[in-house]
Short mmCIF file of C-alpha atoms and ligand atoms in Angstrom, two decimals:
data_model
loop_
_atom_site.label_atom_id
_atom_site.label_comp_id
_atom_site.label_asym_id
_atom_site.label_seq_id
_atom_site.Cartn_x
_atom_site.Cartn_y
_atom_site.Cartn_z
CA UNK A 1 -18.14 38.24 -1.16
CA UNK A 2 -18.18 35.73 1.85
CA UNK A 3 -15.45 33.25 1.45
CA UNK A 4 -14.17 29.51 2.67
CA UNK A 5 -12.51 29.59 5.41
CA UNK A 6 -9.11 28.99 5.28
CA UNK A 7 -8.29 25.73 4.91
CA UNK A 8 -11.08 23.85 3.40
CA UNK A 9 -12.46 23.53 0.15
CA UNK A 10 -15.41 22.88 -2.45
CA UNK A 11 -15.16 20.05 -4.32
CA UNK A 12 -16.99 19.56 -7.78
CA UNK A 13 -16.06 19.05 -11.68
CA UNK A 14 -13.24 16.81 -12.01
CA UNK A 15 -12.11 16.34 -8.52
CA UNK A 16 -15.93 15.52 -7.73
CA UNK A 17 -15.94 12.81 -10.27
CA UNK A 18 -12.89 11.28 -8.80
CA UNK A 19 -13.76 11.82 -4.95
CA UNK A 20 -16.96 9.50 -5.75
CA UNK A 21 -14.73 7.05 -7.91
CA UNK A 22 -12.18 6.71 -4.72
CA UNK A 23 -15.11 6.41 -2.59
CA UNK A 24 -16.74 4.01 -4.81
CA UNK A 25 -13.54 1.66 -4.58
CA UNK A 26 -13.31 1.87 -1.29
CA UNK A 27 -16.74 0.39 -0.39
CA UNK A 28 -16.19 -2.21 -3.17
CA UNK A 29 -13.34 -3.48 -1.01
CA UNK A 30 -15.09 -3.11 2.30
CA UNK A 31 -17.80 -5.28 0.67
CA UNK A 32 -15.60 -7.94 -0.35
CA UNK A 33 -13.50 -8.01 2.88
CA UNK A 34 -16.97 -8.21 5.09
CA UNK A 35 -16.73 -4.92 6.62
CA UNK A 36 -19.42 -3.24 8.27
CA UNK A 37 -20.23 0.60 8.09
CA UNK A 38 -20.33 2.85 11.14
CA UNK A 39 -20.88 6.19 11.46
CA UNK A 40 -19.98 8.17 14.69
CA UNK A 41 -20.78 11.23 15.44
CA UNK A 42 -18.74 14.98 13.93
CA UNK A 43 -18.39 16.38 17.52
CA UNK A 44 -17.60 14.60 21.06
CA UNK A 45 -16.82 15.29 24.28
CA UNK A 46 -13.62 16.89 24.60
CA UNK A 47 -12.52 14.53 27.35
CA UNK A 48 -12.82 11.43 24.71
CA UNK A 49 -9.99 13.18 22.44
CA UNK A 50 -7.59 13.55 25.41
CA UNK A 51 -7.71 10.87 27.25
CA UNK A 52 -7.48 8.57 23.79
CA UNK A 53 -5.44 10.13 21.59
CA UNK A 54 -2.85 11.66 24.73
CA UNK A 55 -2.12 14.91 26.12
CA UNK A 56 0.80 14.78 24.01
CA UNK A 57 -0.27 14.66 20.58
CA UNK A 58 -0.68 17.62 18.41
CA UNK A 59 -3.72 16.98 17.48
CA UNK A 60 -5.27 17.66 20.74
CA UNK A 61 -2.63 20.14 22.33
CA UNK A 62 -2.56 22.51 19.27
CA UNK A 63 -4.73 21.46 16.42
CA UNK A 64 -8.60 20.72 18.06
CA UNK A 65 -11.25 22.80 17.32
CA UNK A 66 -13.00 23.06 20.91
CA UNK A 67 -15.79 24.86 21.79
CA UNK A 68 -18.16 25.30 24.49
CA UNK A 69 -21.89 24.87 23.27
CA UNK A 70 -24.96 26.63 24.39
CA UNK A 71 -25.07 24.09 27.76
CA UNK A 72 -21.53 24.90 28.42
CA UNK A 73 -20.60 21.40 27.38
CA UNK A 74 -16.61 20.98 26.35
CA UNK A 75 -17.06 19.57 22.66
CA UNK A 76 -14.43 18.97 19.90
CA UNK A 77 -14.99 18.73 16.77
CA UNK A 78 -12.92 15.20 15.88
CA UNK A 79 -9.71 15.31 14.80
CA UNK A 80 -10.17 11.77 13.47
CA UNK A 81 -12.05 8.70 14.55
CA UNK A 82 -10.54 5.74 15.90
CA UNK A 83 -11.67 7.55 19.15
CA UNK A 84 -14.96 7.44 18.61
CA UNK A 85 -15.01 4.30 17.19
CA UNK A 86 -13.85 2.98 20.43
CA UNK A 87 -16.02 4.96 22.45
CA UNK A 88 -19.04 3.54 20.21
CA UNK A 89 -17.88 -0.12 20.62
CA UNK A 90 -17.70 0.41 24.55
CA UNK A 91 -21.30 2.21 25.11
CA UNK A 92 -22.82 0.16 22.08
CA UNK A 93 -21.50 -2.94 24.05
CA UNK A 94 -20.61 -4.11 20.12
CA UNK A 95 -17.90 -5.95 21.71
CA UNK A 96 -20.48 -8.69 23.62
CA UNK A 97 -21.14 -12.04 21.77
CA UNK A 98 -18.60 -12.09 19.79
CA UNK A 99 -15.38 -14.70 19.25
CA UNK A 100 -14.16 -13.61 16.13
CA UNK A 101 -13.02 -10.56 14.96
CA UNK A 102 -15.18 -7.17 15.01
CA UNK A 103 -14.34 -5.15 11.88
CA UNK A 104 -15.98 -1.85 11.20
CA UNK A 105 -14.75 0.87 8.34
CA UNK A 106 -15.56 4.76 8.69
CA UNK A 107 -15.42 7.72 5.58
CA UNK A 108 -16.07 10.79 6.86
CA UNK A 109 -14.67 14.90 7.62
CA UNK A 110 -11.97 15.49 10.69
CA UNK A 111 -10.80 18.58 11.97
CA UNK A 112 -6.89 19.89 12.42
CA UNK A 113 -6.41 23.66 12.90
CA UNK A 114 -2.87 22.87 10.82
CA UNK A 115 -1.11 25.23 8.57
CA UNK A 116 -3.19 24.54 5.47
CA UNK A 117 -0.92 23.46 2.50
CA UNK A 118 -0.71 20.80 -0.87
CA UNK A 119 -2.41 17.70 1.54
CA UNK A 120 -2.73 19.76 4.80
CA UNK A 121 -6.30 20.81 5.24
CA UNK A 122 -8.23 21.85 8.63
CA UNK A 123 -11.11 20.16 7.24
CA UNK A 124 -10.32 16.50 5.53
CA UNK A 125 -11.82 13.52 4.74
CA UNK A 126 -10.79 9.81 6.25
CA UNK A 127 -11.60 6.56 5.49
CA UNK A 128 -10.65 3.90 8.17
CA UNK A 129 -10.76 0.22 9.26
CA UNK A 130 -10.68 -0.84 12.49
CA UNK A 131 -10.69 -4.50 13.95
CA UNK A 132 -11.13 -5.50 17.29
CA UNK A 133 -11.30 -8.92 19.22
CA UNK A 134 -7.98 -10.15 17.40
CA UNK A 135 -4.44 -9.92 18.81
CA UNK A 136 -3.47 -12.03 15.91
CA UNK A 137 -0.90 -10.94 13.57
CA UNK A 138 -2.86 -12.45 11.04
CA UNK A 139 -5.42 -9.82 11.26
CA UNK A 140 -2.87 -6.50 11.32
CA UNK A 141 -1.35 -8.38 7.95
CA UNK A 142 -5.23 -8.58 6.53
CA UNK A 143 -6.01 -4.84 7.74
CA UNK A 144 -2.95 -3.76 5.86
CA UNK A 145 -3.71 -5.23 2.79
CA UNK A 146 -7.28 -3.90 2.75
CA UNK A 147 -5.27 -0.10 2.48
CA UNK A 148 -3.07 -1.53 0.17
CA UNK A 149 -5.40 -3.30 -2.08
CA UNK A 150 -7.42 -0.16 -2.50
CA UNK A 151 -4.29 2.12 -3.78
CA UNK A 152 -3.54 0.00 -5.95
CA UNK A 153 -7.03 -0.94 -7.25
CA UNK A 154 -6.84 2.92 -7.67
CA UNK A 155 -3.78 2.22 -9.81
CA UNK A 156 -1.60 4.51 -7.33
CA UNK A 157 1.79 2.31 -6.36
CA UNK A 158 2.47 2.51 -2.58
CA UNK A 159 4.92 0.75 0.04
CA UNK A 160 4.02 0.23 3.68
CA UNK A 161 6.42 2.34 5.95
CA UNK A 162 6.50 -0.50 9.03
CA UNK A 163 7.88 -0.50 12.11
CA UNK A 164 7.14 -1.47 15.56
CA UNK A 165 6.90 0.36 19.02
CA UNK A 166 7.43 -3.12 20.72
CA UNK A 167 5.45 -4.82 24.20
CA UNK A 168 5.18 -3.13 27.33
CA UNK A 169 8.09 -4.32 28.61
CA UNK A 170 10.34 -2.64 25.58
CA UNK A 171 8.61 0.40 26.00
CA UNK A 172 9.15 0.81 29.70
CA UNK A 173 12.67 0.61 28.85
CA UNK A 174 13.12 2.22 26.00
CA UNK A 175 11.15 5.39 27.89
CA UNK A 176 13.68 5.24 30.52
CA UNK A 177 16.90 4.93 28.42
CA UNK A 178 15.55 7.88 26.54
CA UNK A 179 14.81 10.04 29.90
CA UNK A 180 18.20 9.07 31.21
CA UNK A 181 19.88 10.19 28.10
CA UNK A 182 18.16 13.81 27.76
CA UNK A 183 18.25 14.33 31.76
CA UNK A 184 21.80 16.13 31.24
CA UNK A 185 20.47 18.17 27.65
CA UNK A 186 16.97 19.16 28.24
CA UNK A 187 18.51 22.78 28.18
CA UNK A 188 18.81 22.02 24.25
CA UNK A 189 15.36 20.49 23.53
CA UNK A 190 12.78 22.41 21.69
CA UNK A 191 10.39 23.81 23.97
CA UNK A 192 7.57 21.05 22.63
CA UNK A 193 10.56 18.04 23.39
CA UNK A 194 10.82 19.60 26.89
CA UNK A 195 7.11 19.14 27.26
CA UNK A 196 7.31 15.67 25.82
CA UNK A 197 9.97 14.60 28.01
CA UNK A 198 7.41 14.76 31.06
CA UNK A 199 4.48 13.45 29.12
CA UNK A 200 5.18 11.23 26.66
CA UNK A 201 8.97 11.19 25.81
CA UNK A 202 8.40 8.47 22.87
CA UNK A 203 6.61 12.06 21.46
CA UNK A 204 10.07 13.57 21.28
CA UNK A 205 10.77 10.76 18.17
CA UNK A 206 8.18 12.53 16.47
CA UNK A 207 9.90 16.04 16.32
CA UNK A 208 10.56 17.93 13.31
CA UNK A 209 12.02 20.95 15.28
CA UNK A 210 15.09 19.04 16.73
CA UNK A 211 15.44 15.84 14.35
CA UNK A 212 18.86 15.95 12.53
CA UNK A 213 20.65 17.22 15.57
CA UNK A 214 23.75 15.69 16.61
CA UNK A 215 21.68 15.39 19.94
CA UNK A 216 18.86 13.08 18.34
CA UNK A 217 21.81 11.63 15.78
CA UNK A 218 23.12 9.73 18.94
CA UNK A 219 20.47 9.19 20.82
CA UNK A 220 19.37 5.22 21.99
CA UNK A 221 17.57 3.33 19.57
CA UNK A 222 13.75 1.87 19.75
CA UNK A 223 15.07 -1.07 17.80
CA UNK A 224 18.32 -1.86 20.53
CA UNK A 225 15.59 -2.74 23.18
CA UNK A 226 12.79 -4.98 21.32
CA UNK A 227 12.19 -7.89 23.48
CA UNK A 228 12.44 -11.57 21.90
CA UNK A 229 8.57 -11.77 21.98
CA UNK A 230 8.40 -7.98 19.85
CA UNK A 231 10.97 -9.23 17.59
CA UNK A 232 9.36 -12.23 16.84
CA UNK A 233 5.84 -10.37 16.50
CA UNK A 234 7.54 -8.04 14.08
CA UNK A 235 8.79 -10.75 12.13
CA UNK A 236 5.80 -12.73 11.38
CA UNK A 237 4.27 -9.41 10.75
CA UNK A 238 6.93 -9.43 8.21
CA UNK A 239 6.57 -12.92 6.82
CA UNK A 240 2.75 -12.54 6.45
CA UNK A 241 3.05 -9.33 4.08
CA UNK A 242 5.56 -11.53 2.06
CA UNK A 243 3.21 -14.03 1.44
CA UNK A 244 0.91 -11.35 0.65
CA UNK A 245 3.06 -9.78 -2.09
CA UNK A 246 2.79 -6.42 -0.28
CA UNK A 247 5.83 -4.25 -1.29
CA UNK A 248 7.14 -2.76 2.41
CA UNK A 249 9.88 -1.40 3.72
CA UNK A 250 11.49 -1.02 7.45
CA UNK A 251 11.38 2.09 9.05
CA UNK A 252 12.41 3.08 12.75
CA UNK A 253 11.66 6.80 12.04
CA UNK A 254 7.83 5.60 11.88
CA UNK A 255 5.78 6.12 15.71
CA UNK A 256 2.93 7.82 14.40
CA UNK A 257 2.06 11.42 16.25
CA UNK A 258 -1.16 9.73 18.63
CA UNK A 259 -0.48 8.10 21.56
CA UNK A 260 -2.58 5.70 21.78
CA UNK A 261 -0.20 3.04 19.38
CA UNK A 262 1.24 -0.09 20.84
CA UNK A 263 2.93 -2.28 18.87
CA UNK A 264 3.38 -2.06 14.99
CA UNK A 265 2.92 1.04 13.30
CA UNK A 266 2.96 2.00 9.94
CA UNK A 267 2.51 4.07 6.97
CA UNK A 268 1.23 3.86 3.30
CA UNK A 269 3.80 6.23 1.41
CA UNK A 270 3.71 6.56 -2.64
CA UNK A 271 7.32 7.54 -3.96
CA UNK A 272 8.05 11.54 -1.89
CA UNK A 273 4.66 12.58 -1.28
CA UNK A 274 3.10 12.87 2.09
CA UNK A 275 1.80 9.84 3.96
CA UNK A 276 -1.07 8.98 2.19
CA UNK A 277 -2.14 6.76 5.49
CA UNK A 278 -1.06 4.84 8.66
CA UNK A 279 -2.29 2.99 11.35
CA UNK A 280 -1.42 0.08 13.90
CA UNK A 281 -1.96 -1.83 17.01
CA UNK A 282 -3.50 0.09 19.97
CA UNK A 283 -4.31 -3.30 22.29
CA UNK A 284 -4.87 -0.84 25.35
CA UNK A 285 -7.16 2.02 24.16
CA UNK A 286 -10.52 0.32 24.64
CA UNK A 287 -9.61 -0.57 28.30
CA UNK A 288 -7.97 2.64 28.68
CA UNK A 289 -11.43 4.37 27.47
CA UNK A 290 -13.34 2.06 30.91
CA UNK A 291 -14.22 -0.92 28.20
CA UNK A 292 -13.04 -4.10 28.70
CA UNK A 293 -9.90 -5.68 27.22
CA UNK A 294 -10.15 -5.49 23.99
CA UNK A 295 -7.06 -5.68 21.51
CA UNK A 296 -7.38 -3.46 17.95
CA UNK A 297 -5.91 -2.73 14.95
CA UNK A 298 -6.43 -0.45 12.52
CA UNK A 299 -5.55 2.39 9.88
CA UNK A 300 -6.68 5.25 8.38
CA UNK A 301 -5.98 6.93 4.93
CA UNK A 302 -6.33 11.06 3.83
CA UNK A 303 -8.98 10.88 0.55
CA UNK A 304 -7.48 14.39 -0.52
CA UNK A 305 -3.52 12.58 -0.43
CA UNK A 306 -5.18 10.09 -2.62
CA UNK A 307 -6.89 12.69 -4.92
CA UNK A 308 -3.11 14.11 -5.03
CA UNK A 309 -1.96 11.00 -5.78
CA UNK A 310 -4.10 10.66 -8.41
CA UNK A 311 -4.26 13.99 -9.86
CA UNK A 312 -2.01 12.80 -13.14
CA UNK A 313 -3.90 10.02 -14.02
CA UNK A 314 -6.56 10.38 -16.91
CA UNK A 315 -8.19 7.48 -15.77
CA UNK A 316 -11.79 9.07 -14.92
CA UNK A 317 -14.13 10.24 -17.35
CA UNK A 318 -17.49 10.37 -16.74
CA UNK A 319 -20.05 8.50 -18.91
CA UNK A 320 -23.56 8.10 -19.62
CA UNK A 321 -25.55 5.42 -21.40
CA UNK A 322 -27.81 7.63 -23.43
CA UNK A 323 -28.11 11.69 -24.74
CA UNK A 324 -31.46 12.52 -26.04
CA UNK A 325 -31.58 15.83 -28.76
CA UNK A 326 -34.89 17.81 -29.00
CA UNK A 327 -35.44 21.60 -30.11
CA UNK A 328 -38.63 22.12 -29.58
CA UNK A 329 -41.38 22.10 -26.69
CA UNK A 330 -43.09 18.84 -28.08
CA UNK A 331 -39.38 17.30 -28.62
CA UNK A 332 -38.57 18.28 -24.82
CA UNK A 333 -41.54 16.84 -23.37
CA UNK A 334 -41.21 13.53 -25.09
CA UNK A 335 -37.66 13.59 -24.29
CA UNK A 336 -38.72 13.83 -20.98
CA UNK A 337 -40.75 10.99 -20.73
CA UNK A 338 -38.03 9.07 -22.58
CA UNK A 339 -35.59 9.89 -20.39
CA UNK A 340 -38.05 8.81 -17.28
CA UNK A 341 -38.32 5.69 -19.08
CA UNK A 342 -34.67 4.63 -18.89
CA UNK A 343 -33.64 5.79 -16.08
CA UNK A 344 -36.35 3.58 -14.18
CA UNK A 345 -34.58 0.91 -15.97
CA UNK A 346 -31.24 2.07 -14.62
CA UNK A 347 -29.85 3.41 -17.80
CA UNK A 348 -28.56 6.98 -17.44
CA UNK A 349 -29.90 9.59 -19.71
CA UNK A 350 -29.28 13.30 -20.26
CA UNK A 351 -31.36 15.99 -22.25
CA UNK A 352 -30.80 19.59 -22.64
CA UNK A 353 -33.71 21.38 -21.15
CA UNK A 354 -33.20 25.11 -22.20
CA UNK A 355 -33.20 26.22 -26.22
CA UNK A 356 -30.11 25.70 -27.71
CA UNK A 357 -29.05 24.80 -31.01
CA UNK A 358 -28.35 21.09 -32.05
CA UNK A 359 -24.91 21.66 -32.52
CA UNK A 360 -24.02 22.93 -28.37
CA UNK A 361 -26.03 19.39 -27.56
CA UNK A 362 -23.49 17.73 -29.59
CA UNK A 363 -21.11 19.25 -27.73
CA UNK A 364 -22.32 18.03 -24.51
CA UNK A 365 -23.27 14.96 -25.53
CA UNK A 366 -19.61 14.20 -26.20
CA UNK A 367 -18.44 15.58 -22.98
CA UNK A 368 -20.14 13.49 -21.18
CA UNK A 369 -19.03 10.42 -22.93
CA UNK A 370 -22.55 9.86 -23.98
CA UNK A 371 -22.61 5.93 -25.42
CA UNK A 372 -25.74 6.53 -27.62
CA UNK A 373 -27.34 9.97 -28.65
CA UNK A 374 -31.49 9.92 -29.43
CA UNK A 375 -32.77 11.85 -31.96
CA UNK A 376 -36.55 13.44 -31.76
CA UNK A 377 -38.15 14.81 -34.19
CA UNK A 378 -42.13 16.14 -34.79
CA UNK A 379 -42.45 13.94 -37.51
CA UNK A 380 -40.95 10.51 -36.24
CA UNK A 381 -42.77 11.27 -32.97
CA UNK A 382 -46.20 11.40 -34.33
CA UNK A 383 -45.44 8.09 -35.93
CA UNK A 384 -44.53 6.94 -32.73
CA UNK A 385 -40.73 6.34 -33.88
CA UNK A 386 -36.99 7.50 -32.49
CA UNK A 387 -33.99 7.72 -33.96
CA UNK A 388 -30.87 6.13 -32.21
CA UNK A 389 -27.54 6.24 -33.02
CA UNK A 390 -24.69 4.05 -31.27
CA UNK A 391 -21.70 6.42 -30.39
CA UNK A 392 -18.87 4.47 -30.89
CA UNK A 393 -19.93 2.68 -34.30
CA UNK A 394 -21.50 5.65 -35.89
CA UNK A 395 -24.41 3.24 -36.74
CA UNK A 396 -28.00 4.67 -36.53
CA UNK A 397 -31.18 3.00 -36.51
CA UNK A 398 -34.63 3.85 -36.45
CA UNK A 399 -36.97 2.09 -34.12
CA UNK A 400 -40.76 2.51 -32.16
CA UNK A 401 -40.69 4.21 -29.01
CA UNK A 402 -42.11 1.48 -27.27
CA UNK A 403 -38.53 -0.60 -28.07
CA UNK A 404 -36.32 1.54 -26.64
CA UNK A 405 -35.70 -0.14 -23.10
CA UNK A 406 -35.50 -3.53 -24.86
CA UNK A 407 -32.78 -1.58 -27.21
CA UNK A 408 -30.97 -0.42 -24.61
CA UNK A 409 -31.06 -3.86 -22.54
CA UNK A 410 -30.25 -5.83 -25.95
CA UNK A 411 -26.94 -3.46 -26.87
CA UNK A 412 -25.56 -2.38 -23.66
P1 LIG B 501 -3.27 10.44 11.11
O1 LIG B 501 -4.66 10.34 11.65
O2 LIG B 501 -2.55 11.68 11.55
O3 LIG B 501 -2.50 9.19 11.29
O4 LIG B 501 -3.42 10.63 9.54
C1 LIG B 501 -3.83 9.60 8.67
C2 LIG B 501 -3.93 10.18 7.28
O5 LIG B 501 -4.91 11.20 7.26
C3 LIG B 501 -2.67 10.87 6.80
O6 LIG B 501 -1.75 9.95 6.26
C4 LIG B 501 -3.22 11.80 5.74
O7 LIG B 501 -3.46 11.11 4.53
C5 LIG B 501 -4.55 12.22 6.34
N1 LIG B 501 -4.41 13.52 7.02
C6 LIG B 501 -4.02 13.76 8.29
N2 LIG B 501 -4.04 15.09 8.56
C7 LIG B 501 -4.45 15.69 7.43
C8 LIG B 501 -4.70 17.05 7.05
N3 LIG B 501 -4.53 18.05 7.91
N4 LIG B 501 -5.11 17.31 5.80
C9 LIG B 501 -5.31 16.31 4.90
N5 LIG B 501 -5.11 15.01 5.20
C10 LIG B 501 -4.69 14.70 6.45
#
């Protein structure tokens, strides 16, 4: 028997019904909030991957899935998409006439060769918003909420991890307190922290290997070298989320594994689990990608986290509007045409098509929540009548065949 391969899954019964429901909530909210769709390709050029998301990152140093195709062209298969948003927005010129902000969501499959575990897949699904033209606070406060609103629209409580990586200027510093510091230890750095420390040593924050050491206890804080302008950003960050009743929490341990981040960063966390998303500023990654300069914001949240998150919750059932019951051929046919009928009108219907007894379409009739069921019979249908009986009351009535849209759009 051929297999998955490790680390992905199928998707279908349950879990189906409530991947489409998530999905379905999301675009709701995308509607509402005035955010357009784009959809970038599943593979780009290697080079896009490394020279956005850094030569540090894990995603690109140990988790891509690269491969040459039959041209010999270096391709990866993305590990997520704010790259290739960016890369659009630059060769699409999307950017051009355009004063106000640019806001474009994603939902689609990435690609980490991670060790597979509960919410650790090498083959997962995103859904993102990104905004561009805005270095407004105002717009990272109204991109968070849009992630926020949606878990709890799902009815899953969350807090926003937040923290910020500061301006330029606190960063420059910040990298060379922290290079100063480990000059005299690199001798007791993980051998991933001694990479770091040459290509990214903000990276070395990151580290699960070494975190907890007496080393990294005492090391200089991010927070010690925010300059007035980063502390002020962070605060009216702050403010704004107040006045948007959105429940967060400060966190320094937050800087996100890609490189590309700037300023604020942050994380959607529900009580222990895993992040169920993040995101923040990356002002410099269009320019840095030979666009012009263009600051962004954005996030992205893990659909299977949210299916996790939501795996207690009885909340979806599916439901239909009508089940029709026939035995035999002549019952199935007009059943058939019934059913045709309705759904043109938007009403969904279900049959049974094979022979089976009366009682098993009971059965399913009630497991899928059916609202109504139809009865058929020979006799009624050569007088041109149906039988229809409403679920929930238990009350039946007969009516002519030729009603039964004008039933359905009177009594549902
Ligand atoms: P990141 O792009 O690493 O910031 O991840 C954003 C979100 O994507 C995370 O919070 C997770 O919900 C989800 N995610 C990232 N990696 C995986 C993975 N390997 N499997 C499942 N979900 C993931």
């Amino acid at each position: 028997m051929i297999k998955k391969p490790k680390g992905t899954y199928d998707i279908y019964g349950q879990d189906a019904i409530m991947y489409n429901y998530i999905e379905e909530v999301i675009k709701n909210e995308m509607n509402i909030n005035n955010v357009n769709y784009i959809r970038t390709p599943l593979f780009e050029s290697r080079d896009l991957f490394h020279r956005s998301v850094g030569l540090s990152a894990d995603i690109v140093t140990k988790e891509s899935y690269d491969f040459t195709d039959r041209a010999n062209r270096n391709l990866t298969l993305r590990p997520e998409a704010t790259a290739s948003i960016v890369r659009s927005l630059i060769e699409n010129k999307l950017y051009s006439n355009n004063s106000n902000v640019i806001k474009y969501y994603y939902l689609g499959t990435m690609y980490r060769y991670e060790r597979p575990g509960a919410g650790r897949n090498r083959e997962f699904t995103q859904f993102g918003v990104e905004a561009f033209n805005s270095a407004s606070v105002i717009t990272d406060a109204n991109i968070i909420s849009m992630g926020y609103n949606i878990l709890n629209n799902l009815g899953i409580e969350c807090t926003v991890y937040l923290n910020t990586l500061g301006d330029e200027e606190t960063r420059i510093n910040y990298t060379n307190a922290l290079k100063e510091y480990f000059k005299e230890h690199l001798d007791e750095l993980c051998p991933d922290c001694k990479n770091r420390y040459d290509k990214n040593i903000l990276r070395i924050l990151d580290c699960k290997v070494d975190s907890g050491s007496e080393l990294f206890e005492n090391m200089p804080k991010l927070k010690d070298y925010l300059t007035i302008d980063a502390t002020n950003k962070f605060n009216e960050l702050k403010s704004l989320l107040n006045l948007l009743e959105i429940d967060y929490v400060y966190d320094d341990t937050i800087v996100r594994g890609l490189d590309y981040y700037t300023d604020i960063v942050y994380e959607f966390k529900s009580g222990d689990s895993l992040a169920l998303g993040g995101g923040g500023r990356y002002d410099k990654l269009v320019e840095n990608l030979e666009g012009p300069s263009v600051p962004a914001t954005g996030f992205a949240l893990g659909l299977e986290r949210v299916m996790l998150a939501l795996k207690d919750k009885e909340l979806l059932s599916k439901e239909i509007d009508a089940f029709i019951l026939s035995i035999s051929k002549e019952e199935k046919y007009n059943a058939l045409k019934i059913m045709n009928i309705l759904k043109l009108n938007g009403y969904s219907v279900e049959m049974c098509d094979t022979d089976v007894s009366l009682k098993s379409q009971f059965k399913m009739a009630d497991k899928l929540n059916s609202k109504y069921l139809i009865f058929l019979n020979d006799e009624d249908l050569n007088k041109g009548l149906v039988t229809i009986k409403d679920n929930v009351l238990k009350t039946e009535e007969k009516i002519d065949e030729s009603e039964i849209t004008d039933y359905f759009y009177d009594n549902l």
